[in-house]
Coordinates of C-alpha atoms and ligand atoms in Angstrom, one line a residue:
M10 CA -2.6 25.8 -19.0
F11 CA -2.7 29.6 -19.4
F12 CA -3.2 30.5 -15.9
P13 CA -4.7 34.3 -15.6
F14 CA -1.6 35.2 -13.2
P15 CA -2.5 39.2 -13.4
F16 CA -5.3 39.0 -10.9
L17 CA -3.7 37.1 -8.4
L18 CA -0.2 39.2 -8.7
I19 CA -2.2 42.4 -8.3
T20 CA -3.8 41.3 -5.2
L21 CA -0.5 40.1 -3.4
I22 CA 1.9 42.7 -4.6
L23 CA -0.4 46.0 -4.1
A24 CA -0.8 45.1 -0.4
P25 CA 1.5 47.5 1.4
S26 CA 4.7 45.9 3.0
A27 CA 4.1 45.0 6.6
Y28 CA 7.4 45.7 7.5
G29 CA 7.5 49.7 6.9
A30 CA 8.9 51.7 4.4
Y31 CA 12.2 51.9 3.1
N32 CA 14.4 54.0 1.1
I33 CA 16.0 52.7 -2.3
L34 CA 18.2 54.0 -4.6
F35 CA 17.7 52.3 -8.0
M36 CA 20.3 52.6 -10.7
C37 CA 20.3 52.0 -14.4
P38 CA 23.3 54.2 -15.9
F39 CA 23.1 52.4 -19.3
P40 CA 21.3 54.2 -21.8
A41 CA 19.7 51.5 -24.1
P42 CA 15.9 51.8 -23.7
S43 CA 15.2 47.9 -23.5
H44 CA 17.6 47.7 -20.1
W45 CA 15.2 50.5 -18.4
M46 CA 12.1 48.7 -19.7
F47 CA 13.1 45.7 -18.1
M48 CA 14.3 47.4 -14.9
E49 CA 11.3 49.6 -14.3
H50 CA 9.0 46.6 -13.8
F51 CA 11.2 46.1 -10.4
L52 CA 9.7 49.5 -9.5
A53 CA 6.4 49.4 -9.9
P54 CA 5.6 46.8 -6.7
L55 CA 8.2 48.7 -4.5
L56 CA 6.3 52.0 -5.0
Q57 CA 3.0 50.1 -4.3
R58 CA 4.2 48.8 -1.1
G59 CA 5.0 52.2 0.1
H60 CA 8.5 52.3 -0.6
H61 CA 10.5 55.4 -1.5
V62 CA 12.4 55.0 -4.5
T63 CA 15.2 57.4 -5.9
T64 CA 16.1 56.3 -9.4
L65 CA 19.1 57.3 -11.5
T66 CA 18.3 56.7 -15.1
N67 CA 18.3 58.0 -18.6
H68 CA 14.9 57.6 -19.0
P69 CA 12.0 59.5 -17.2
A70 CA 9.2 57.9 -15.6
K71 CA 6.0 57.4 -17.7
Q72 CA 4.0 58.4 -14.6
R73 CA 4.8 60.5 -11.4
H74 CA 4.6 59.0 -8.0
P75 CA 4.6 61.2 -4.8
N76 CA 7.3 58.6 -3.4
L77 CA 9.5 58.8 -6.5
T78 CA 12.4 60.9 -7.0
E79 CA 14.3 60.9 -10.3
I80 CA 17.8 61.7 -11.0
L81 CA 17.9 61.9 -14.7
I82 CA 21.1 61.5 -16.9
E83 CA 20.5 64.3 -19.5
P84 CA 20.7 64.2 -22.3
P85 CA 21.2 60.4 -22.4
L86 CA 24.6 59.1 -23.4
N87 CA 24.6 58.8 -27.3
L88 CA 25.9 55.2 -27.5
A89 CA 25.8 55.4 -31.6
Y90 CA 28.3 58.2 -31.4
Y91 CA 30.9 55.4 -29.9
H92 CA 29.7 52.4 -31.7
P93 CA 28.1 53.6 -34.9
K94 CA 25.1 51.6 -35.9
E95 CA 26.1 51.2 -39.5
N96 CA 29.1 49.0 -38.2
M97 CA 26.5 46.8 -36.3
F98 CA 24.6 46.3 -39.6
K99 CA 27.9 45.6 -41.4
M100 CA 28.1 42.5 -38.7
Q101 CA 31.1 43.7 -36.9
F102 CA 29.8 42.0 -33.9
S103 CA 29.2 38.6 -35.2
S104 CA 32.2 37.0 -33.0
D105 CA 32.0 36.4 -29.3
F106 CA 35.3 38.2 -28.6
E107 CA 34.0 41.6 -30.3
N108 CA 30.9 41.5 -28.1
L109 CA 32.9 41.0 -25.1
H110 CA 34.7 44.1 -26.1
L111 CA 31.7 45.9 -27.1
Y112 CA 29.9 45.2 -23.5
W113 CA 33.3 46.3 -21.6
E114 CA 33.6 49.3 -23.6
T115 CA 30.2 50.6 -23.6
G116 CA 30.1 49.9 -19.8
L117 CA 33.0 51.9 -19.4
T118 CA 31.9 54.8 -21.4
S119 CA 28.5 54.8 -20.0
S120 CA 29.5 54.8 -16.5
E121 CA 32.1 57.4 -16.7
Y122 CA 29.4 59.5 -18.6
A123 CA 27.1 59.1 -15.8
L124 CA 29.2 59.9 -12.9
N125 CA 30.4 62.9 -14.6
Q126 CA 27.0 64.5 -14.3
S127 CA 26.6 67.3 -12.2
K128 CA 23.1 65.8 -10.6
V129 CA 25.3 62.4 -10.1
K130 CA 28.1 64.5 -8.6
S131 CA 25.8 65.9 -6.2
L132 CA 24.5 62.6 -5.1
I133 CA 27.8 61.4 -4.5
A134 CA 28.8 64.6 -2.2
S135 CA 25.4 64.6 -0.5
K136 CA 25.7 64.7 3.4
D137 CA 22.0 64.0 4.5
L138 CA 20.7 61.2 2.4
H139 CA 19.9 57.8 3.7
F140 CA 19.4 54.8 1.8
D141 CA 18.4 51.0 3.0
L142 CA 19.4 49.5 -0.1
V143 CA 21.3 50.0 -3.7
V144 CA 19.7 48.3 -6.6
L145 CA 22.1 48.5 -9.8
E146 CA 21.8 46.7 -13.1
Q147 CA 24.1 43.7 -13.1
F148 CA 25.7 44.7 -16.4
F149 CA 29.3 46.8 -16.6
H150 CA 28.8 49.4 -14.0
E151 CA 30.8 48.1 -10.8
S152 CA 32.0 51.6 -10.3
F153 CA 28.3 52.5 -9.1
L154 CA 28.9 49.9 -6.5
M155 CA 30.9 52.6 -4.2
F156 CA 27.3 54.0 -3.5
A157 CA 26.7 51.3 -1.4
H158 CA 29.9 51.9 0.1
K159 CA 29.1 55.5 0.6
F160 CA 25.5 55.1 1.9
K161 CA 26.6 51.8 4.1
C162 CA 23.9 50.0 2.8
P163 CA 23.2 46.4 1.0
V164 CA 23.2 45.9 -2.6
V165 CA 20.8 44.0 -4.9
T166 CA 21.6 44.0 -8.7
L167 CA 19.5 42.8 -11.6
G168 CA 20.7 40.6 -14.4
T169 CA 19.3 41.8 -17.2
L170 CA 21.2 39.3 -19.8
G171 CA 21.4 36.1 -17.7
Y172 CA 24.0 34.3 -15.6
A173 CA 27.6 35.2 -16.2
D174 CA 30.6 33.4 -14.8
N175 CA 31.5 36.3 -12.5
M176 CA 28.4 36.2 -11.1
D177 CA 28.9 32.8 -9.8
R178 CA 32.2 33.8 -8.7
A179 CA 30.9 36.8 -6.3
M180 CA 28.6 34.3 -4.7
G181 CA 31.4 31.9 -4.1
L182 CA 31.3 29.4 -7.3
L183 CA 33.6 28.6 -9.9
T184 CA 31.4 27.9 -13.0
P185 CA 32.0 24.2 -14.2
W186 CA 33.4 25.2 -17.8
S187 CA 32.9 21.2 -18.7
F188 CA 28.9 21.7 -18.8
V189 CA 28.0 25.2 -18.4
P190 CA 28.4 27.3 -21.2
H191 CA 29.8 31.0 -21.4
L192 CA 27.3 33.6 -21.5
F193 CA 27.6 34.0 -25.0
L194 CA 27.3 30.5 -25.9
S195 CA 24.4 28.4 -26.4
D196 CA 25.4 24.7 -26.2
I197 CA 23.1 22.8 -23.7
N198 CA 23.2 19.6 -22.3
H199 CA 26.0 18.2 -24.0
M200 CA 29.3 19.6 -25.2
D201 CA 31.7 17.7 -27.5
F202 CA 35.4 18.3 -27.2
Y203 CA 35.7 21.0 -29.5
Q204 CA 32.8 22.9 -27.5
R205 CA 34.2 22.4 -24.1
A206 CA 37.5 23.5 -25.3
Y207 CA 36.2 26.5 -27.0
N208 CA 34.2 27.1 -23.8
V209 CA 37.1 26.8 -21.7
Y210 CA 39.1 29.3 -23.9
I211 CA 36.3 32.0 -24.1
S212 CA 35.6 31.7 -20.2
L213 CA 39.3 32.1 -19.6
Y214 CA 39.7 35.1 -22.0
D215 CA 36.7 36.8 -20.1
A216 CA 38.2 36.2 -16.9
F217 CA 41.7 37.3 -17.8
F218 CA 40.5 40.5 -19.4
R219 CA 38.2 41.3 -16.8
H220 CA 40.4 41.0 -14.2
W221 CA 43.4 42.8 -15.6
F222 CA 42.1 45.2 -18.2
Y223 CA 38.1 45.8 -17.3
L224 CA 37.8 45.9 -13.3
P225 CA 41.3 48.0 -12.8
Q226 CA 39.7 50.8 -15.2
M227 CA 36.4 50.4 -13.3
Q228 CA 38.6 51.0 -10.1
A229 CA 40.3 53.8 -11.4
M230 CA 37.1 55.5 -12.3
A231 CA 35.5 55.1 -9.0
E232 CA 38.6 56.6 -7.3
R233 CA 38.4 59.6 -9.7
H234 CA 34.8 60.3 -8.6
F235 CA 34.5 59.1 -5.2
G236 CA 38.0 59.5 -4.2
G237 CA 38.4 62.7 -1.6
V238 CA 34.6 63.0 -1.8
I239 CA 33.4 60.8 0.7
E240 CA 35.3 59.9 3.6
G241 CA 37.6 57.3 4.5
P242 CA 39.9 55.1 2.2
L243 CA 37.8 53.3 -0.8
P244 CA 37.4 49.9 -0.8
H245 CA 38.3 47.8 -4.2
V246 CA 35.2 47.3 -6.5
N247 CA 36.2 43.5 -6.4
E248 CA 35.4 43.6 -2.6
L249 CA 32.2 45.3 -3.4
V250 CA 31.2 42.8 -5.9
Q251 CA 32.0 40.3 -3.4
N252 CA 29.5 42.1 -1.0
I253 CA 26.4 41.8 -3.2
S254 CA 23.8 40.3 -1.3
V255 CA 21.2 39.1 -4.1
M256 CA 21.5 38.8 -7.8
L257 CA 18.1 38.6 -9.3
I258 CA 18.9 37.1 -13.1
N259 CA 16.8 37.2 -16.2
S260 CA 17.0 33.5 -16.7
H261 CA 14.4 30.8 -16.7
R262 CA 14.8 27.0 -15.8
S263 CA 12.9 26.2 -18.9
L264 CA 15.0 28.1 -20.9
D265 CA 18.6 28.1 -20.1
T266 CA 21.0 25.6 -19.1
P267 CA 20.7 24.0 -15.7
R268 CA 23.7 25.0 -13.6
P269 CA 25.0 24.7 -9.8
S270 CA 23.8 27.8 -7.8
M271 CA 23.7 29.7 -4.6
P272 CA 21.0 31.1 -2.4
G273 CA 21.8 34.5 -3.5
L274 CA 21.5 33.8 -7.2
V275 CA 17.7 33.9 -8.0
S276 CA 16.3 33.7 -11.6
V277 CA 13.3 36.0 -12.2
G278 CA 12.9 35.1 -16.0
G279 CA 9.6 36.4 -17.3
I280 CA 9.2 39.3 -14.8
H281 CA 8.8 41.9 -17.6
I282 CA 5.9 40.2 -19.2
K283 CA 2.8 42.3 -18.7
P284 CA -0.7 41.6 -17.9
V285 CA -2.4 42.5 -21.4
K286 CA -4.1 45.9 -21.6
P287 CA -6.7 46.7 -24.3
L288 CA -5.2 47.4 -27.7
P289 CA -5.9 50.8 -29.3
A290 CA -9.3 50.7 -31.1
E291 CA -7.8 51.1 -34.7
L292 CA -4.7 48.4 -34.0
Q293 CA -7.7 46.0 -32.5
R294 CA -9.5 46.4 -35.7
Y295 CA -6.5 45.8 -37.7
L296 CA -5.7 42.7 -36.0
D297 CA -9.2 41.3 -35.8
S298 CA -9.9 41.5 -39.5
S299 CA -6.2 40.1 -40.4
T300 CA -8.0 36.8 -40.9
D301 CA -4.9 35.3 -42.7
G302 CA -2.7 36.1 -39.9
V303 CA -0.3 39.0 -38.9
I304 CA 3.4 38.9 -38.9
Y305 CA 5.3 41.0 -36.4
F306 CA 8.5 42.6 -37.4
S307 CA 11.0 44.6 -35.2
L308 CA 14.5 45.1 -34.7
G309 CA 13.9 46.2 -31.2
T310 CA 14.3 49.3 -29.3
Y311 CA 18.1 50.3 -29.7
I312 CA 18.7 49.3 -33.2
H313 CA 16.2 51.0 -35.7
S314 CA 14.8 49.3 -38.7
V315 CA 14.9 53.0 -40.2
D316 CA 18.8 52.7 -40.0
M317 CA 18.9 49.4 -41.8
P318 CA 20.7 49.7 -45.2
R319 CA 18.3 50.8 -48.1
G320 CA 19.2 47.2 -49.8
H321 CA 18.0 45.3 -46.9
I322 CA 14.7 47.4 -46.6
K323 CA 14.0 46.3 -50.6
I324 CA 14.6 42.7 -49.7
L325 CA 12.5 42.9 -46.7
L326 CA 9.7 44.7 -48.7
D327 CA 9.9 42.5 -51.6
A328 CA 9.5 39.4 -49.4
F329 CA 6.7 40.7 -47.6
A330 CA 4.9 41.5 -50.6
Q331 CA 4.6 38.0 -51.6
L332 CA 3.0 37.0 -48.4
K333 CA -0.9 36.8 -47.8
Q334 CA -0.4 37.3 -44.2
N335 CA -0.3 41.4 -42.9
V336 CA 3.0 42.6 -41.9
L337 CA 3.0 44.9 -38.9
W338 CA 6.5 46.6 -38.9
K339 CA 7.9 48.8 -36.1
Y340 CA 9.5 51.4 -38.7
E341 CA 10.7 54.5 -36.9
N342 CA 9.7 56.9 -39.7
A343 CA 6.2 58.1 -40.7
T344 CA 7.2 56.8 -44.3
I345 CA 9.3 54.5 -46.2
D346 CA 11.0 55.9 -49.4
A347 CA 10.8 52.6 -51.4
G348 CA 6.8 52.8 -50.9
L349 CA 4.8 49.9 -49.0
P350 CA 3.2 46.9 -50.1
P351 CA -0.6 47.0 -49.6
N352 CA -0.2 44.1 -46.9
V353 CA 2.6 46.0 -44.6
R354 CA 1.8 48.5 -42.1
I355 CA 4.5 50.6 -40.5
S356 CA 4.2 52.3 -37.0
K357 CA 6.8 54.1 -35.0
W358 CA 5.6 52.6 -31.8
L359 CA 3.8 49.2 -31.3
P360 CA 2.3 47.6 -28.1
Q361 CA 4.5 44.6 -28.5
N362 CA 3.1 42.3 -25.7
D363 CA -0.5 43.3 -26.4
I364 CA 0.1 42.5 -30.1
F365 CA 1.6 39.1 -29.2
A366 CA -1.4 38.3 -26.9
H367 CA -3.8 38.7 -29.8
A368 CA -4.8 35.2 -31.4
N369 CA -4.2 36.5 -35.1
T370 CA -0.4 36.9 -34.5
K371 CA 1.2 34.2 -36.1
L372 CA 5.0 34.9 -36.4
I373 CA 7.6 37.4 -35.2
I374 CA 10.5 38.6 -37.0
T375 CA 13.3 39.8 -34.5
Q376 CA 16.7 40.8 -34.0
G377 CA 16.8 38.3 -31.1
G378 CA 17.0 40.7 -28.1
I379 CA 16.6 38.6 -24.8
F380 CA 13.2 40.3 -24.0
S381 CA 11.4 40.2 -27.1
T382 CA 12.6 36.4 -27.3
Q383 CA 11.0 35.7 -23.8
E384 CA 7.8 37.6 -25.0
G385 CA 7.6 35.4 -28.0
V386 CA 8.1 32.3 -26.0
Y387 CA 5.5 33.7 -23.2
W388 CA 2.8 34.0 -25.9
G389 CA 3.8 30.8 -27.8
I390 CA 4.5 32.3 -31.2
P391 CA 7.1 30.8 -33.5
L392 CA 10.1 33.2 -34.2
L393 CA 12.5 34.3 -37.1
F394 CA 15.5 35.7 -36.2
I395 CA 18.1 38.1 -37.8
P396 CA 20.4 38.6 -35.0
I397 CA 22.9 41.4 -34.8
F398 CA 24.8 42.0 -31.9
G399 CA 25.7 41.1 -28.3
D400 CA 23.6 38.3 -26.8
Q401 CA 21.4 38.3 -29.7
H402 CA 23.2 35.2 -31.6
R403 CA 23.1 33.3 -28.7
N404 CA 19.2 33.5 -28.3
A405 CA 18.7 33.0 -31.8
R406 CA 21.0 29.7 -31.6
K407 CA 18.9 28.7 -28.3
A408 CA 15.5 29.0 -29.9
V409 CA 16.7 27.3 -33.2
R410 CA 17.9 24.2 -31.2
A411 CA 14.6 24.3 -28.9
G412 CA 12.5 23.8 -32.2
Y413 CA 10.1 27.1 -32.2
A414 CA 12.4 29.2 -34.5
R415 CA 14.6 29.7 -37.6
S416 CA 17.5 32.1 -38.1
L417 CA 18.8 34.2 -41.0
H418 CA 22.1 35.9 -41.6
F419 CA 21.5 39.4 -41.7
D420 CA 24.5 40.3 -44.0
K421 CA 23.4 37.1 -46.4
L422 CA 19.7 38.2 -46.0
T423 CA 17.6 37.4 -49.4
S424 CA 13.8 37.8 -50.2
D425 CA 13.6 34.0 -51.4
D426 CA 15.1 33.1 -48.0
L427 CA 12.9 35.0 -46.1
V428 CA 9.7 33.9 -47.8
Q429 CA 10.7 30.3 -47.5
N430 CA 11.6 30.3 -43.9
I431 CA 8.2 32.5 -43.0
Q432 CA 6.3 29.7 -45.1
L433 CA 8.0 27.0 -43.4
L434 CA 7.5 28.5 -39.5
L435 CA 3.9 29.4 -40.5
N436 CA 2.9 26.0 -42.5
D437 CA 4.8 23.3 -40.6
P438 CA 2.8 22.5 -37.3
Q439 CA 5.9 21.3 -35.4
Y440 CA 7.2 25.0 -34.9
K441 CA 4.0 26.2 -33.7
Q442 CA 3.5 23.0 -31.3
K443 CA 7.0 23.5 -30.0
A444 CA 6.3 27.2 -29.0
L445 CA 3.2 26.1 -27.0
E446 CA 5.3 23.6 -25.3
A447 CA 8.0 26.2 -24.4
S448 CA 5.3 28.7 -23.3
S449 CA 3.6 26.6 -20.8
R450 CA 6.8 25.6 -19.2
F451 CA 7.7 29.2 -19.0
R452 CA 4.7 30.1 -17.6
D453 CA 4.6 27.6 -14.9
N454 CA 6.0 29.1 -11.8
P455 CA 5.6 28.4 -8.1
V456 CA 5.1 32.4 -7.6
H457 CA 5.3 35.4 -10.3
P458 CA 8.9 36.2 -10.6
L459 CA 8.0 39.8 -10.0
E460 CA 6.6 38.6 -6.8
E461 CA 9.5 36.6 -6.0
A462 CA 11.8 39.6 -7.1
T463 CA 10.1 42.0 -4.5
F464 CA 10.5 39.5 -1.9
W465 CA 14.2 39.4 -2.2
M466 CA 14.7 43.1 -2.2
E467 CA 12.8 43.5 0.8
Y468 CA 14.4 40.5 2.8
V469 CA 17.8 42.1 2.1
M470 CA 16.3 45.3 3.4
R471 CA 14.7 43.5 6.7
H472 CA 18.0 41.7 7.4
S473 CA 20.5 44.9 6.4
G474 CA 22.3 42.5 4.0
A475 CA 22.1 38.8 3.4
P476 CA 25.9 37.5 3.4
H477 CA 24.8 34.0 4.6
L478 CA 23.0 33.5 0.9
K479 CA 26.7 33.2 -0.4
S480 CA 29.4 30.9 0.3
R481 CA 32.6 31.8 2.3
S482 CA 34.3 30.4 -0.9
A483 CA 33.6 33.9 -2.6
Y484 CA 36.2 35.2 -0.3
M485 CA 38.8 32.1 -0.6
P486 CA 42.1 32.1 -2.6
L487 CA 41.8 29.9 -5.6
Y488 CA 44.6 27.5 -4.3
Q489 CA 42.3 26.7 -1.6
Y490 CA 38.9 26.4 -3.5
L491 CA 40.4 23.9 -5.8
L492 CA 41.9 22.4 -2.8
L493 CA 45.3 22.5 -4.4
D494 CA 47.1 22.9 -0.9
V495 CA 45.2 19.7 0.5
L496 CA 45.9 18.0 -2.7
G497 CA 49.8 19.3 -2.7
C498 CA 50.2 18.0 1.0
T499 CA 48.7 14.5 0.4
L500 CA 51.1 14.4 -2.8
L501 CA 53.8 15.0 -0.5
L502 CA 53.0 12.6 2.2
V503 CA 52.7 10.2 -0.4
L504 CA 55.8 10.9 -1.6
L505 CA 57.5 11.0 1.7
I506 CA 56.0 7.6 2.3
I507 CA 57.2 6.3 -0.7
L508 CA 60.4 7.7 -0.1
L509 CA 60.6 6.2 3.4
I510 CA 59.9 2.7 2.3
I511 CA 62.6 3.0 -0.4
V512 CA 65.2 4.0 2.2
I513 CA 63.9 1.4 4.8
V514 CA 64.1 -1.3 2.1
N515 CA 67.6 0.0 1.2
V516 CA 68.9 -0.3 4.9
L517 CA 67.1 -3.9 5.3
K518 CA 68.9 -5.0 2.1
R519 CA 72.2 -3.7 3.2
C520 CA 72.1 -5.1 6.6
L521 CA 70.8 -8.6 5.1
A522 CA 74.0 -8.2 2.5
V523 CA 76.3 -7.6 5.6
R524 CA 74.6 -10.5 7.3
L525 CA 74.8 -13.0 4.4
K526 CA 78.5 -11.9 3.8
A527 CA 79.3 -12.3 7.5
N528 CA 77.8 -15.8 7.4
E529 CA 79.5 -16.9 4.0
D530 CA 82.8 -15.6 5.7
S531 CA 82.5 -17.6 9.0
Q532 CA 81.6 -20.6 6.7
K533 CA 84.7 -20.3 4.8
K534 CA 86.8 -20.0 7.9
Q535 CA 85.2 -23.0 9.2
K536 CA 86.3 -25.0 6.2
Ligands
NAG604 C1 4.4 57.1 0.2 O1 5.1 56.6 1.4 C2 4.6 56.6 2.6 C3 5.3 56.0 3.8 O2 6.6 56.7 3.9 C4 3.1 56.2 2.6 O3 2.5 56.0 3.7 C5 2.3 56.5 1.6 O4 1.2 55.8 1.4 C6 3.1 56.4 0.1 N1 2.4 57.1 -1.0 C7 2.0 56.5 -2.1 C8 1.3 57.1 -3.0 O5 2.1 55.1 -2.1
NAG605 C1 32.7 65.7 -17.9 O1 31.5 66.8 -17.9 C2 32.3 68.2 -18.4 C3 31.6 69.1 -18.2 O2 30.6 69.0 -17.0 C4 32.6 68.0 -19.8 O3 33.6 68.9 -20.4 C5 33.9 66.8 -20.0 O4 34.0 66.4 -21.2 C6 32.9 65.5 -19.3 N1 33.7 64.3 -19.5 C7 33.4 63.2 -19.9 C8 34.7 62.2 -19.9 O5 32.3 62.7 -20.2
NAG606 C1 31.2 44.0 3.0 O1 30.0 43.7 3.9 C2 30.4 43.5 5.1 C3 29.2 43.1 6.1 O2 28.4 42.1 5.6 C4 31.0 44.9 5.8 O3 31.3 44.7 7.2 C5 31.9 45.3 4.9 O4 32.4 46.7 5.4 C6 31.6 45.2 3.4 N1 32.8 45.4 2.7 C7 33.0 46.7 1.8 C8 34.1 46.9 1.1 O5 31.9 47.5 1.9
NAG607 C1 11.2 59.7 -43.5 O1 10.0 60.4 -43.8 C2 10.3 61.6 -44.5 C3 8.8 62.2 -44.8 O2 8.0 62.2 -43.5 C4 10.9 61.1 -45.4 O3 11.2 62.4 -46.5 C5 12.2 60.7 -45.5 O4 12.9 60.4 -46.7 C6 12.0 59.5 -44.4 N1 13.3 58.6 -44.4 C7 13.3 57.4 -44.8 C8 14.9 56.9 -44.2 O5 12.6 56.9 -45.2

């Protein structure tokens, strides 16, 4: 049942806030376009409801708004300089550990780069600004939480990639590793012994490096940029993480592992899926006339098809040429050197969501970024994954297990494999069936996730923070959380009692022995 939510959504969210206008500092220091495209969705309703928003981002707003102030990081950090895309195509990031380090390193690099900007320095040194809320991407930018300390205001974070153990910890939960997989793992419902052991290993590794290697660097960075500039001693970023009021997380009950939660952890998966807009007339004609169906192919906004090794482009074109369907390829150059088969059409930019909404779109070939994956699920279209780095491997494994997708190795790609997998996904009805089922579960929400997200941001401002949405256990030492003190005392008590019993028994035995001996002696004497 596909409910036409856009109409409902717009009437509810467009209404101005009944509680007055607030000032919000909205920060996304990470330069990857998809992260900002996700965060931008949270912005629109805030402005529509009359709040004043100051953004700190790498990407200018598409439209001006009188209540929107932009602090632009210019030029944006060139991530590819630190992590060359060739290395990504060489599959240097196929292991979970390499990806963990990739996240920490890019987080540190992009945070330092943004804090070093003169406009950001002026914001740190500003004297007359007031904010009611800091919104920050919950990625790898903890030093930015110092802005909440500076402006004495609460924080809401936006978790782009889904749940991570450290979010649980900040809200007062220890992630149960026996049944909740690590951020990078996809095992759902039941982990066997090996999977549980691996889950514990990678989760411990993550926690250890985060605590001893990553967070100390974030702290040093915060001290470098805020120390001496803002008044008073600086808190530790750890304390600031524990003080986050609400985390709005890109996760959905229908796609992700069930896990214990806290009121401050709110899943808002699906917020970025927009109401359909009309396609450009020419594209509309193209899709309408593709009666055999259209296959959509994109590697997302960060990795570009044009940077792919030449060999791979040839493999893809050879495969596409064998299909009767049309292929719409997001390719970031006006022409392809290798030449195009008649059924392939390239374009530097494509309105992905509106293309997915067209009935003739039959299959999506994707690198497996979380946003495209969720859009594919929303529109009920089978997916073919070719994951490259980060969470893409996890997204691919999950979708394959759920039955609406197949996955190929980028470094072992062949034309035959591609054609075979595409045919299977198009011709075996079970993939479409599963995709439609996943879609109807993904769309079935009590309120639209964007409306829920807006509610929580305003809620935190109305109440000047929401420490009541997390457990005191967030501040508890581990030995208390795990009840080691209580267990230890109980064990000690039990040991003491056992010891006491042994002593008493021994004493009684000895007394008895003395008595018996005395009795024997007296009997001997009588004889
Ligand atoms: C800007 O904010 C003020 C409240 O401070 C509000 O009255 C006004 O309608 C907002 N402007 C727009 C275009 O939303
Ligand atoms: C910080 O900015 C200065 C110029 O404003 C530049 O020389 C320096 O390299 C930058 N440092 C980093 C780590 O980006
Ligand atoms: C954490 O929040 C409390 C209020 O909820 C505040 O008193 C305290 O100063 C905050 N800690 C830091 C380090 O900002
Ligand atoms: C990109 O397009 C130009 C012409 O528009 C062409 O000369 C160049 O070879 C193309 N590059 C690639 C990688 O296809």
